[in-house]
Coordinates of C-alpha atoms in Angstrom, one line a residue:
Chain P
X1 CA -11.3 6.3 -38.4
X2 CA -13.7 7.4 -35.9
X3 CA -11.1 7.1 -32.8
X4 CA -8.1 8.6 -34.6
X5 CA -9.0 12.6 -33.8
X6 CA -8.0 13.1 -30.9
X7 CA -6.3 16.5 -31.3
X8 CA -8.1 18.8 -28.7
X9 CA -7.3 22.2 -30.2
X10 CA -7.9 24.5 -27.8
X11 CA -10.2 27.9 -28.6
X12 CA -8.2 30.9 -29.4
X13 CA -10.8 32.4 -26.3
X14 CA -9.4 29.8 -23.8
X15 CA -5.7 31.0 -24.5
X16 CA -6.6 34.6 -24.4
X17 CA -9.2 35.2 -21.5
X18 CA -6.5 33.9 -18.5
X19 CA -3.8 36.3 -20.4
X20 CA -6.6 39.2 -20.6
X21 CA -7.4 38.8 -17.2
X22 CA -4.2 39.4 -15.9
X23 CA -3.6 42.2 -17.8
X24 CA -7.1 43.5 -17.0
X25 CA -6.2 43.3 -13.1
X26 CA -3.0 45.1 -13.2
X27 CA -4.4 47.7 -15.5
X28 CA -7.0 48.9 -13.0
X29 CA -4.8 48.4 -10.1
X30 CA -2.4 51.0 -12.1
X31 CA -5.4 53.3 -13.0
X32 CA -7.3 53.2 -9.2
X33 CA -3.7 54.5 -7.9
X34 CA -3.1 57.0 -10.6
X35 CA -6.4 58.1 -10.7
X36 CA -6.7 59.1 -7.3
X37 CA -9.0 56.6 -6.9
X38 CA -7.2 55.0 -3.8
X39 CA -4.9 57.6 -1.7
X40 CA -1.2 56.6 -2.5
X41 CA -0.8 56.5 1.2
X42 CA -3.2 53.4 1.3
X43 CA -2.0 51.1 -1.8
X44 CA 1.4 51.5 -4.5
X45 CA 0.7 51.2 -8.3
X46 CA 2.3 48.0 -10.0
X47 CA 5.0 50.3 -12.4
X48 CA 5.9 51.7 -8.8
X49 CA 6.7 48.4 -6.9
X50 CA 8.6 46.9 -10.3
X51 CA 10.7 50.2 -9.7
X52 CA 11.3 49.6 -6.3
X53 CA 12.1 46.3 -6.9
X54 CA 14.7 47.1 -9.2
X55 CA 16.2 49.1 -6.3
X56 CA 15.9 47.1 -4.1
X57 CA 18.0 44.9 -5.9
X58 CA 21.2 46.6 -5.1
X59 CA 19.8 49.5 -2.3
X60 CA 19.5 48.3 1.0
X61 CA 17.5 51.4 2.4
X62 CA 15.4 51.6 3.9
X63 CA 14.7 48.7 5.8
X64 CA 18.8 47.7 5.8
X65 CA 19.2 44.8 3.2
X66 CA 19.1 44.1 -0.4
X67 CA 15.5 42.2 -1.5
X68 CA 17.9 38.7 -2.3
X69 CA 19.1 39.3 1.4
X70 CA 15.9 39.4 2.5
X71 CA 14.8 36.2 0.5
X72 CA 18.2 34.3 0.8
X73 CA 16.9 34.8 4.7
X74 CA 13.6 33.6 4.4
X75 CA 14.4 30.5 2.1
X76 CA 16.9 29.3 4.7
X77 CA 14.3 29.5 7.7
X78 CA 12.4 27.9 5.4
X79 CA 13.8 24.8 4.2
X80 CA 15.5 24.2 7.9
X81 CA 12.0 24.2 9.3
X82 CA 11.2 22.2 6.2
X83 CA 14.0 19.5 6.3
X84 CA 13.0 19.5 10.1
X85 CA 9.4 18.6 9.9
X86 CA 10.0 15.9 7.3
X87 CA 12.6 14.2 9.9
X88 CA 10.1 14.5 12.7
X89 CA 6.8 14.1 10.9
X90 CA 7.0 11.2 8.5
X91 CA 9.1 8.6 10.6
X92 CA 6.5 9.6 13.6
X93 CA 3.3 9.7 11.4
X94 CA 4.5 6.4 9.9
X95 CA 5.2 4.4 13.4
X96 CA 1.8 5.9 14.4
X97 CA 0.2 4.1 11.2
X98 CA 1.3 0.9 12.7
X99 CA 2.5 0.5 16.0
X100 CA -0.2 0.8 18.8
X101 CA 2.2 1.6 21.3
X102 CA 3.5 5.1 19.5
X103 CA -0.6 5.6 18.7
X104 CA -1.7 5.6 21.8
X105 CA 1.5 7.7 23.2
X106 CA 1.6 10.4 20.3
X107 CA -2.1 10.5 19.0
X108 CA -3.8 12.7 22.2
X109 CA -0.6 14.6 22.0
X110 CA -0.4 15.4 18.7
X111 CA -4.4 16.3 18.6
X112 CA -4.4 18.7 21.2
X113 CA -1.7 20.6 20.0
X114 CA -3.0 20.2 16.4
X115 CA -5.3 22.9 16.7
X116 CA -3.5 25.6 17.8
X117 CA -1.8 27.9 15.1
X118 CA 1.6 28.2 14.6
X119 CA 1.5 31.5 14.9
X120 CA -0.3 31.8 18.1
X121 CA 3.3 30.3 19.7
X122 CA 5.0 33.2 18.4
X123 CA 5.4 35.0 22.2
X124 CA 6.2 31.8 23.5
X125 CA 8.9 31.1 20.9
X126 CA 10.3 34.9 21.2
X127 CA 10.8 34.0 25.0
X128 CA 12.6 31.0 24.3
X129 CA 14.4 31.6 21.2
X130 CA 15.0 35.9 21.1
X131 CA 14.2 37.0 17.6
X132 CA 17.2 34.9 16.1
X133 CA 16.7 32.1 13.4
X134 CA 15.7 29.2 16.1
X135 CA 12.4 30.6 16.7
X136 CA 11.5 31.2 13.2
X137 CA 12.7 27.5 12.5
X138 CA 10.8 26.6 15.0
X139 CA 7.6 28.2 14.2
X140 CA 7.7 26.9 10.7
X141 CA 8.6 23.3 11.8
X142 CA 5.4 23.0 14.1
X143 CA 3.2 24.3 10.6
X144 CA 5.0 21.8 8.4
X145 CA 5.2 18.3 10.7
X146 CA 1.0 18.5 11.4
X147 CA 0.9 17.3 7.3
X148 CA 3.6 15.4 7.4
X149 CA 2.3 13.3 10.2
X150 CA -1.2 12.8 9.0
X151 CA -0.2 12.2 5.6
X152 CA 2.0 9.4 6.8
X153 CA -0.1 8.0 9.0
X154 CA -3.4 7.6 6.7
X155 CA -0.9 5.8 4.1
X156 CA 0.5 3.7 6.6
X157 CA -3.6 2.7 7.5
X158 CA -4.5 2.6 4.0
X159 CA -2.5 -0.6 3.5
X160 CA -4.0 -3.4 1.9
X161 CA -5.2 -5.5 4.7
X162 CA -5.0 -8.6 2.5
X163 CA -1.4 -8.2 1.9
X164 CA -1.1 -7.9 5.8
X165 CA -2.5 -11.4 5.8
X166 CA -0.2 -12.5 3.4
X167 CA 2.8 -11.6 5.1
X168 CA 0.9 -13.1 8.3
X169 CA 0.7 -16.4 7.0
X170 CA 4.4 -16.9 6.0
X171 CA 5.2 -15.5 10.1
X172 CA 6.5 -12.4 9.1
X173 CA 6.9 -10.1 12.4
X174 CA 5.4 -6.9 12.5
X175 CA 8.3 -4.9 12.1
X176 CA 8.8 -7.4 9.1
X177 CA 5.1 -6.1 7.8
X178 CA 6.1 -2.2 8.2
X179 CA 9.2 -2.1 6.5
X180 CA 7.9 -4.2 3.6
X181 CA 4.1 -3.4 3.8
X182 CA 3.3 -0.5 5.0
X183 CA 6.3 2.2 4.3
X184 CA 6.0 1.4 0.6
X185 CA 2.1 1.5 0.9
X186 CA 2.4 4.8 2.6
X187 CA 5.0 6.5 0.2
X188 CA 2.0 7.9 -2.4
X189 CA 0.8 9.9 -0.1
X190 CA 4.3 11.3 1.6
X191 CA 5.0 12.4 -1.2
X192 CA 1.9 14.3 -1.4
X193 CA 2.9 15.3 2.3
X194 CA 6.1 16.7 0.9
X195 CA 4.0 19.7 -1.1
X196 CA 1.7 20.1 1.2
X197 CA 4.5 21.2 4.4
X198 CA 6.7 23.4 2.5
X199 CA 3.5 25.3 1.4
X200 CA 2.8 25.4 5.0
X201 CA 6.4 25.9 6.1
X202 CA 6.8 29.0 3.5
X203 CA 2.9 30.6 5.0
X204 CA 4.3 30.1 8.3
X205 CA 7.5 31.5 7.8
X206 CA 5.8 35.0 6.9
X207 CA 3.9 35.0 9.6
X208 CA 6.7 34.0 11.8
X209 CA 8.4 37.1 10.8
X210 CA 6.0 39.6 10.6
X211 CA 6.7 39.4 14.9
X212 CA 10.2 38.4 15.3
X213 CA 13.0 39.5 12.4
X214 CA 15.2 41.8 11.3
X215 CA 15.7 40.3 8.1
X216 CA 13.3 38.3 5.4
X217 CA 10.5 39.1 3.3
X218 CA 8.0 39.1 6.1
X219 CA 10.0 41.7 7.9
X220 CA 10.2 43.6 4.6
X221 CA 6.2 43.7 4.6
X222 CA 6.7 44.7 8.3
X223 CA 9.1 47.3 7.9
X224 CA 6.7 48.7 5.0
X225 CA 4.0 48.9 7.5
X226 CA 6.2 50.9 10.2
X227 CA 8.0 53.5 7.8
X228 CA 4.4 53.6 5.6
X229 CA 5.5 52.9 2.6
X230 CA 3.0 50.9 0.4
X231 CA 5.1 50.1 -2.3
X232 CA 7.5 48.1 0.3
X233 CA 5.3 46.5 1.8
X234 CA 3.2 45.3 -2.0
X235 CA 6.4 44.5 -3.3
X236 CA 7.2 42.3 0.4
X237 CA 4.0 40.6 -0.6
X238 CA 4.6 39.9 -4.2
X239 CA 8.2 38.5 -3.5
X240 CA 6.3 35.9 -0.8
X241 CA 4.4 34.8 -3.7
X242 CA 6.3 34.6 -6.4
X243 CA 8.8 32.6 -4.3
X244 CA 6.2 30.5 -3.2
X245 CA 4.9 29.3 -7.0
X246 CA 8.4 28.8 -8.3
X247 CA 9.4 26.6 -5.4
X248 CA 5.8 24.6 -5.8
X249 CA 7.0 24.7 -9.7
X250 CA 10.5 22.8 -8.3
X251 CA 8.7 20.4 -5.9
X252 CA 6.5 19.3 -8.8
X253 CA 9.2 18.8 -11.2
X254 CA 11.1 17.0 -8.1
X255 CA 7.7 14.8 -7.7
X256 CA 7.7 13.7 -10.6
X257 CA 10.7 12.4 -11.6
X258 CA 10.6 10.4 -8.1
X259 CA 7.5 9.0 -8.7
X260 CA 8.2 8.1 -12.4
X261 CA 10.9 5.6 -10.5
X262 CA 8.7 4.2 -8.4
X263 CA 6.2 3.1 -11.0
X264 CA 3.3 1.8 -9.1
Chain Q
X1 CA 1.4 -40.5 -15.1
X2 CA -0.5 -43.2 -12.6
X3 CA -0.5 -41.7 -9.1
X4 CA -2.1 -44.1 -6.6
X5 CA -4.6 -42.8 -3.9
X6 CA -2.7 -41.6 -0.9
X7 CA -4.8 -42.8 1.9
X8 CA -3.8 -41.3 5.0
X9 CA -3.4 -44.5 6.3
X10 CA -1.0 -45.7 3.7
X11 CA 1.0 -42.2 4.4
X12 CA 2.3 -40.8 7.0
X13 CA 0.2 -38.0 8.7
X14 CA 1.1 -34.3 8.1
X15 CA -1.3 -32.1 8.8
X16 CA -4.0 -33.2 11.7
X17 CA -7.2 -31.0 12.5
X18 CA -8.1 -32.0 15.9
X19 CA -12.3 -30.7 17.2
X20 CA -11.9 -27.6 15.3
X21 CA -14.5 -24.7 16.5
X22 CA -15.0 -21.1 15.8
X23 CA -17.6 -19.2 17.1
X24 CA -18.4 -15.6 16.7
X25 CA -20.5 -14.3 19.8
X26 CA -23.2 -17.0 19.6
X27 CA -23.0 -17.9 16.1
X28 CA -21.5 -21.6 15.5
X29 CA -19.2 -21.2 12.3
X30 CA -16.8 -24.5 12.7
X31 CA -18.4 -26.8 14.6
X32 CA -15.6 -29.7 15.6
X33 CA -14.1 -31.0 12.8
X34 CA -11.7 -33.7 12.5
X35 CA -9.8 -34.8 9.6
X36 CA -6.3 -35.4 8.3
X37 CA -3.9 -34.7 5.5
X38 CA -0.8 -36.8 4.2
X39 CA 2.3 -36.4 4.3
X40 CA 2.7 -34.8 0.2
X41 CA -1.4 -34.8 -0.2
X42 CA -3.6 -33.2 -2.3
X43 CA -7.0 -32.1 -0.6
X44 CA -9.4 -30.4 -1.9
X45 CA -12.1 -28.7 -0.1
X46 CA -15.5 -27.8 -1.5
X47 CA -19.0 -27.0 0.1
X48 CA -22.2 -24.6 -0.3
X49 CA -22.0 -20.8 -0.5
X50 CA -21.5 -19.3 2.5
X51 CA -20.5 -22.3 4.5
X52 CA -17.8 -21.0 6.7
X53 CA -15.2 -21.7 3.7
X54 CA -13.0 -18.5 4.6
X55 CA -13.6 -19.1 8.2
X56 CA -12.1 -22.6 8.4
X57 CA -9.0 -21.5 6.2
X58 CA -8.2 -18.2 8.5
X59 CA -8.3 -20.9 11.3
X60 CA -5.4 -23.2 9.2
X61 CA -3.4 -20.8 8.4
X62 CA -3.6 -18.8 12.0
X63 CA -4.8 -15.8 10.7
X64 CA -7.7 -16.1 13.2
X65 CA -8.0 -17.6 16.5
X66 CA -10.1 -21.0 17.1
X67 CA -12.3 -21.6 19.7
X68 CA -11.6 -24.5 20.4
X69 CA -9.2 -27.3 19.1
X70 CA -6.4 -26.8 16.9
X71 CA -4.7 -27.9 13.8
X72 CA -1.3 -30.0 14.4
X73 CA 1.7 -29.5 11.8
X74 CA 4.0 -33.0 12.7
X75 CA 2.2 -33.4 15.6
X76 CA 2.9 -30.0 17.2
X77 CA 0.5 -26.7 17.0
X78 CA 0.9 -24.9 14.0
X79 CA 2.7 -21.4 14.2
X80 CA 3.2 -19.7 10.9
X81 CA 6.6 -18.3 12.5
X82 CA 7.9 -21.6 13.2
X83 CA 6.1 -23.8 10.5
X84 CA 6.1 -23.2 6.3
X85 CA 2.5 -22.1 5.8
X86 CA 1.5 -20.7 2.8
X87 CA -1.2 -19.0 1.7
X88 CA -2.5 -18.3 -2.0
X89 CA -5.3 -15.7 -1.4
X90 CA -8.6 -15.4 -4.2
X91 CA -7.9 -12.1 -4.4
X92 CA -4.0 -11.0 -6.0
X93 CA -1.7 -10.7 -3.8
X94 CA 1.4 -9.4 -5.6
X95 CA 3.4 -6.4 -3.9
X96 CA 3.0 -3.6 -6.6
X97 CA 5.9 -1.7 -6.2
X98 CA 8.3 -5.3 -6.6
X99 CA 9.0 -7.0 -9.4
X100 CA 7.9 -10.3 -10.5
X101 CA 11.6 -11.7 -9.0
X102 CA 11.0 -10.2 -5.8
X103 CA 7.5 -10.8 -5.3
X104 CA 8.3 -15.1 -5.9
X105 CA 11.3 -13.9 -3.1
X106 CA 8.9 -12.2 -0.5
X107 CA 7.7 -15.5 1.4
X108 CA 11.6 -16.6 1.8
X109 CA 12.9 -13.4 2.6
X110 CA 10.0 -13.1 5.6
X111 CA 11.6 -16.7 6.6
X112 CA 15.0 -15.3 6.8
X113 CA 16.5 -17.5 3.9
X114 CA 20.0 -16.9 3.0
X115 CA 20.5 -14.7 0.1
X116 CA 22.0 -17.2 -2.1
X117 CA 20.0 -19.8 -1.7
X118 CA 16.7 -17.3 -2.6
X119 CA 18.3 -16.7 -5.7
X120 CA 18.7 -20.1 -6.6
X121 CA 14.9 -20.8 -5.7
X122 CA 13.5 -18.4 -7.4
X123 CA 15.4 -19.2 -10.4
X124 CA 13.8 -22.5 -9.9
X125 CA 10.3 -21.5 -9.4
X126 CA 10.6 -19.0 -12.2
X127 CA 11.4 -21.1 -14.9
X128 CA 8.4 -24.0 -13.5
X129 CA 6.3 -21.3 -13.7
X130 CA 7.4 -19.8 -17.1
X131 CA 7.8 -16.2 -15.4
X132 CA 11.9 -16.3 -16.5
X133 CA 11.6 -14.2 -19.0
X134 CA 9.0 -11.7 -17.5
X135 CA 11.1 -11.5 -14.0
X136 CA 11.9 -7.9 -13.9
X137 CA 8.3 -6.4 -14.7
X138 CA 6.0 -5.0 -12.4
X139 CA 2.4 -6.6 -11.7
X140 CA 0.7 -4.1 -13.4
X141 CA 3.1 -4.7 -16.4
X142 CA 2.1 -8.6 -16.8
X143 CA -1.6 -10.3 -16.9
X144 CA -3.7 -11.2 -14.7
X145 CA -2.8 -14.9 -14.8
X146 CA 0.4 -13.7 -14.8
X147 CA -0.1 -12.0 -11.0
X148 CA -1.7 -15.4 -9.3
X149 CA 1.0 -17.7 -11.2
X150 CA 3.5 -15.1 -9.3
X151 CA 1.4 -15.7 -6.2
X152 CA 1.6 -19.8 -6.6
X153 CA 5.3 -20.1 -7.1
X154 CA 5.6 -17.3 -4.1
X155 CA 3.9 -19.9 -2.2
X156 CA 5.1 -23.0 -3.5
X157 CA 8.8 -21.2 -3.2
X158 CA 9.5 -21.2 0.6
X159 CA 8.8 -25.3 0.8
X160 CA 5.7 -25.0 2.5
X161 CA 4.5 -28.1 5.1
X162 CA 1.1 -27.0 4.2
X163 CA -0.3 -25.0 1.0
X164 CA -3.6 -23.2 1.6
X165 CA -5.5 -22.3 -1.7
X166 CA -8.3 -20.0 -1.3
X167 CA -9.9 -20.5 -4.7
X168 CA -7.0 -19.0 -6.1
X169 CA -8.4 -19.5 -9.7
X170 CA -11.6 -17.9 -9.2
X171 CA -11.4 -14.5 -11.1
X172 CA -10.4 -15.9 -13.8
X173 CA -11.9 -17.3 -17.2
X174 CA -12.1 -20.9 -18.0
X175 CA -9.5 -21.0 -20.6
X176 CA -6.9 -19.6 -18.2
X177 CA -8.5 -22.0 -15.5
X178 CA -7.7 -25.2 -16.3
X179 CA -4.6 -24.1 -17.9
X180 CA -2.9 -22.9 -14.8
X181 CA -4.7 -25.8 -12.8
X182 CA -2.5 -28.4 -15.1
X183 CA 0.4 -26.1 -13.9
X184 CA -0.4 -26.4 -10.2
X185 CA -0.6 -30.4 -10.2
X186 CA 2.9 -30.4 -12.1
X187 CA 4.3 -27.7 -9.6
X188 CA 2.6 -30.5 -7.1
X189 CA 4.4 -33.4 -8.4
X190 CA 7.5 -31.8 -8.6
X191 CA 7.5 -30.3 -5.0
X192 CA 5.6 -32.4 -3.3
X193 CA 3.9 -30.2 -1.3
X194 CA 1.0 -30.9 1.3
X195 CA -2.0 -29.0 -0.4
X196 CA -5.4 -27.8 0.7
X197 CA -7.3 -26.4 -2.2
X198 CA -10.5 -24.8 -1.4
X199 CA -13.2 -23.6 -4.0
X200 CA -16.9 -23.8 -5.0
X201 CA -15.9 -25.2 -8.6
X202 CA -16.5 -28.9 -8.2
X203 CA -15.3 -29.7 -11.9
X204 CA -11.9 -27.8 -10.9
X205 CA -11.8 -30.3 -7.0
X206 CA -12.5 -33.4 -9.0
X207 CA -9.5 -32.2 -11.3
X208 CA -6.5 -31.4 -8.9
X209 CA -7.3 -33.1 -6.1
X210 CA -6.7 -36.3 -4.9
X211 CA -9.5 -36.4 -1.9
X212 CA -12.3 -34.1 -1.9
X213 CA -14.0 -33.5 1.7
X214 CA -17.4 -32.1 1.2
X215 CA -18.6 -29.6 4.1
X216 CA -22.0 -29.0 5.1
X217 CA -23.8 -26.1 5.9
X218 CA -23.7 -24.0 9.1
X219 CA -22.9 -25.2 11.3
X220 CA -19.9 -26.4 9.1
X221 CA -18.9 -30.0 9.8
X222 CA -17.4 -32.2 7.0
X223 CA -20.2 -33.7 5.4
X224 CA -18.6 -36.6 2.9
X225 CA -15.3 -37.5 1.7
X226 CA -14.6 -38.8 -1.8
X227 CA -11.5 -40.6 -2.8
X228 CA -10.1 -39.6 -6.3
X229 CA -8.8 -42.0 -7.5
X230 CA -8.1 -41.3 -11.7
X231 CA -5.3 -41.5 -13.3
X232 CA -3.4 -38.3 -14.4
X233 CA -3.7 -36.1 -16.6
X234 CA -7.2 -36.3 -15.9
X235 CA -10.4 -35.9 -18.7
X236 CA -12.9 -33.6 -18.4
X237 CA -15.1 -36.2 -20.3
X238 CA -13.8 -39.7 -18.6
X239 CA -16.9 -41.3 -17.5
X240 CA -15.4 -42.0 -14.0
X241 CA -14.3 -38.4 -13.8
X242 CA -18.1 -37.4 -15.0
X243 CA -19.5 -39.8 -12.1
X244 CA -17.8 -38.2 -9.3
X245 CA -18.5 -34.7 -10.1
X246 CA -21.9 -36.1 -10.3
X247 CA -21.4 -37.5 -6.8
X248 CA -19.9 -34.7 -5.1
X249 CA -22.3 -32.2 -6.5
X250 CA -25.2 -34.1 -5.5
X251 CA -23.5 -34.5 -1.9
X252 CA -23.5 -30.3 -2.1
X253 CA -27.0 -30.3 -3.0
X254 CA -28.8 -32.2 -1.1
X255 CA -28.8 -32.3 2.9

């Protein structure tokens, strides 16, 4: 009897305080605007952006497109750069992982340019590609391939070195050891690799086009900026976010159901 | 079932290990040893913790470069790409993300079997093994005897002109021991492989094996060898059985 409650009922407090919170936050936001506590030149009230936004559903002024343009826009950058990074990261991260040869080739390479931020090739990218969709692509590939290629490399060197031995010992050739070994050694952690770029791809992509767009969310936030209007530029920031939690909601749900097939 | 001893000499020579030396940096691990198997033998190798037991079987099966000498398969130098070795490790070695059917595959799809005639041996080695019925789980769905039988008829599968057993029964309890060690000298007698069985449980050498070869301590150089010569299926209790697991034990214990 003693092992059969196990219901974890959760306190009334634990269900209310995140919900209080919340409301809490937006509540002072709405009164520090209202109240004159913050200038309305420096920061819009909530009820105002959810007005806006409402606008901007069907109203294209001022910043010339409707707020599912502008997101329709920056999901597209995003998932190229996406799809792009996942093409170029994992297949190199992976070979890295096992081949010498492509180590020491890629590796100094890959290190050096590591470090810089995405966004610090921004000139360089606005020189090569104008302000069209190739820079931004390009701008979010180079933030989501750095996880892509660690990830897969560190599950590629985190296979079980017995196992290598195994495959050894009945002659298997090291391609032989890579495709059956290591690739389904590594695939845990590409798969965490697969969250972690497109939350990298979709940060980079604002930042790519707070410089060079005329279209997207970040050049919503941008145009906000320029024409100082707060309420654009909140509601720019709140559509950045929002989009970025549902698509983390999809790529879980996506995740999951993958991984429920592979059952390790 | 009366199996004779299989003296080399009586057999023809499989497996030869010619002056067979390792040495890391200054330390003598292997130092020259010399012996044969038959042609369809059992062998069993035992000696005192820490006696270069690993050592000498990464040297058979390749794994590791020697220093000097080598081990002959028919007379040539072994090469795990152009000779069956196999390998049962101590520690499981089942491919988690394949199922119990493809893991008993794995060995014969390295070696570039044709497709049907996998299927058919590992229909085989299944049902010898008594995995038939349990052939499409994963090895985290089936026990842990379960995962080192899948690892034996993985082994045993791909024909091999020499079986190396790194105290593949170790981890387990003694029940399940001598259980599954009945099952490896009837997967033996069927198959007739060439078998070298390694462990530190001299009950469990005096069991399986045919010919025990007792090593000494480091520097490792084959210490004794003691023909087994009792009919099959052996007793635990059999006086002769008793007497050399007496014998070998004292040969581990005293130098």
């Amino acid at each position: 009897m003693a092992y059969e409650e196990v219901k974890v009922k959760k306190p009334l407090s634990l269900i209310l305080l995140p919900i209080l919170s919340v409301l809490t936050f937006f509540v002072v936001w709405e009164l520090m605007v209202q109240l004159d506590v913050v200038p309305k030149t420096m920061l819009a009230a909530p009820t105002q952006v959810g007005s806006l936004f409402v606008t901007k559903l069907s109203d294209p002024n001022p910043d010339g497109a409707t707020i599912f343009i502008h997101a329709w826009v920056s999901a597209q950058e995003a998932f190229i750069g996406y799809l792009l990074a996942l093409g170029i990261g994992l297949p190199l991260g992976l070979f890295m992982g096992w081949f010498g040869v492509v180590r020491g080739i890629a590796r100094p390479l890959f290190e050096l340019i590591r470090p810089i931020p995405p966004i610090a090739w921004i000139p360089l990218t606005i020189f090569w590609f104008g302000i069209g969709l190739g820079g931004k692509v390009f701008i979010i590939w180079l933030g989501g391939v750095v996880p892509c290629v660690i990830n897969a490399f560190v599950g590629v060197r985190m296979t079980n070195p017995t196992l290598i031995q195994m495959a050894r010992t009945y002659g298997a050739s090291d391609w032989q050891i890579f495709k059956t070994l290591c690739v389904p050694s590594a695939l845990p952690m590409v798969f965490g690799a697969l969250q972690i770029a497109l939350a990298c791809c979709w940060t980079n992509l604002v930042g790519a086009e707070l410089l060079a767009a005329d279209q997207g969310l970040g050049y919503l936030i941008t145009m906000g900026r320029r024409l100082a209007l707060p309420d654009l530029v909140v509601l720019g920031m709140v559509s950045v976010g929002l989009a970025g939690a549902a698509i983390g909601v999809l790529i879980d749900y996506v995740e999951r159901r993958l991984l429920a097939g592979i059952r390790r | 079932m009366q199996v004779a001893a299989l003296k080399p000499d009586t057999k023809q020579v499989k497996i030869e290990v010619k002056n067979l030396t390792k040495r890391f940096g200054d330390l003598l691990v292997l130092n020259r040893i010399n012996f044969h198997v038959a042609q369809g033998e059992f062998l069993a190798i035992v000696g005192p913790t820490g006696c270069g037991k690993t050592t000498f079987l990464n040297c058979l099966s390749k794994l590791i470069p020697t220093s000097e000498g080598n081990i002959f398969i028919d007379g040539e130098v072994a090469d795990p790409k152009r000779h069956n070795i196999s390998f049962v490790f101590q520690e499981p070695t089942c491919l988690p993300w394949r199922t119990v059917r493809q893991n008993v595959a794995y060995g014969m799809q390295i070696k570039g079997f044709p497709a049907a005639k996998i299927n058919e041996r590992v229909d085989f080695m299944l049902d010898l093994v008594g995995l038939t019925e349990t052939q499409s789980l994963y090895p985290n769905q089936v026990s842990a005897s379960m995962v080192q039988r899948i690892t034996v008829a993985r082994a045993f599968a791909v024909d091999p002109d020499l079986l190396l057993m790194d105290e593949p029964y170790g981890q387990l309890d003694v029940k399940l021991r001598y259980y599954l060690e009945d099952e490896l000298v009837k997967l033996w007698q069927t198959l007739k492989s060439t078998v070298i069985f390694v462990t530190h449980n001299i009950e469990e050498a005096v069991y399986v094996a045919e010919r025990i070869l007792v090593l000494s301590n480091k520097p490792t150089n084959i210490k004794a060898e003691v023909n087994v010569d009792l009919p099959r299926p052996r007793s635990l209790i059999d006086p002769d059985f008793v007497a050399i697991r007496k014998h070998v034990t004292e040969l581990i214990r005293w130098w």
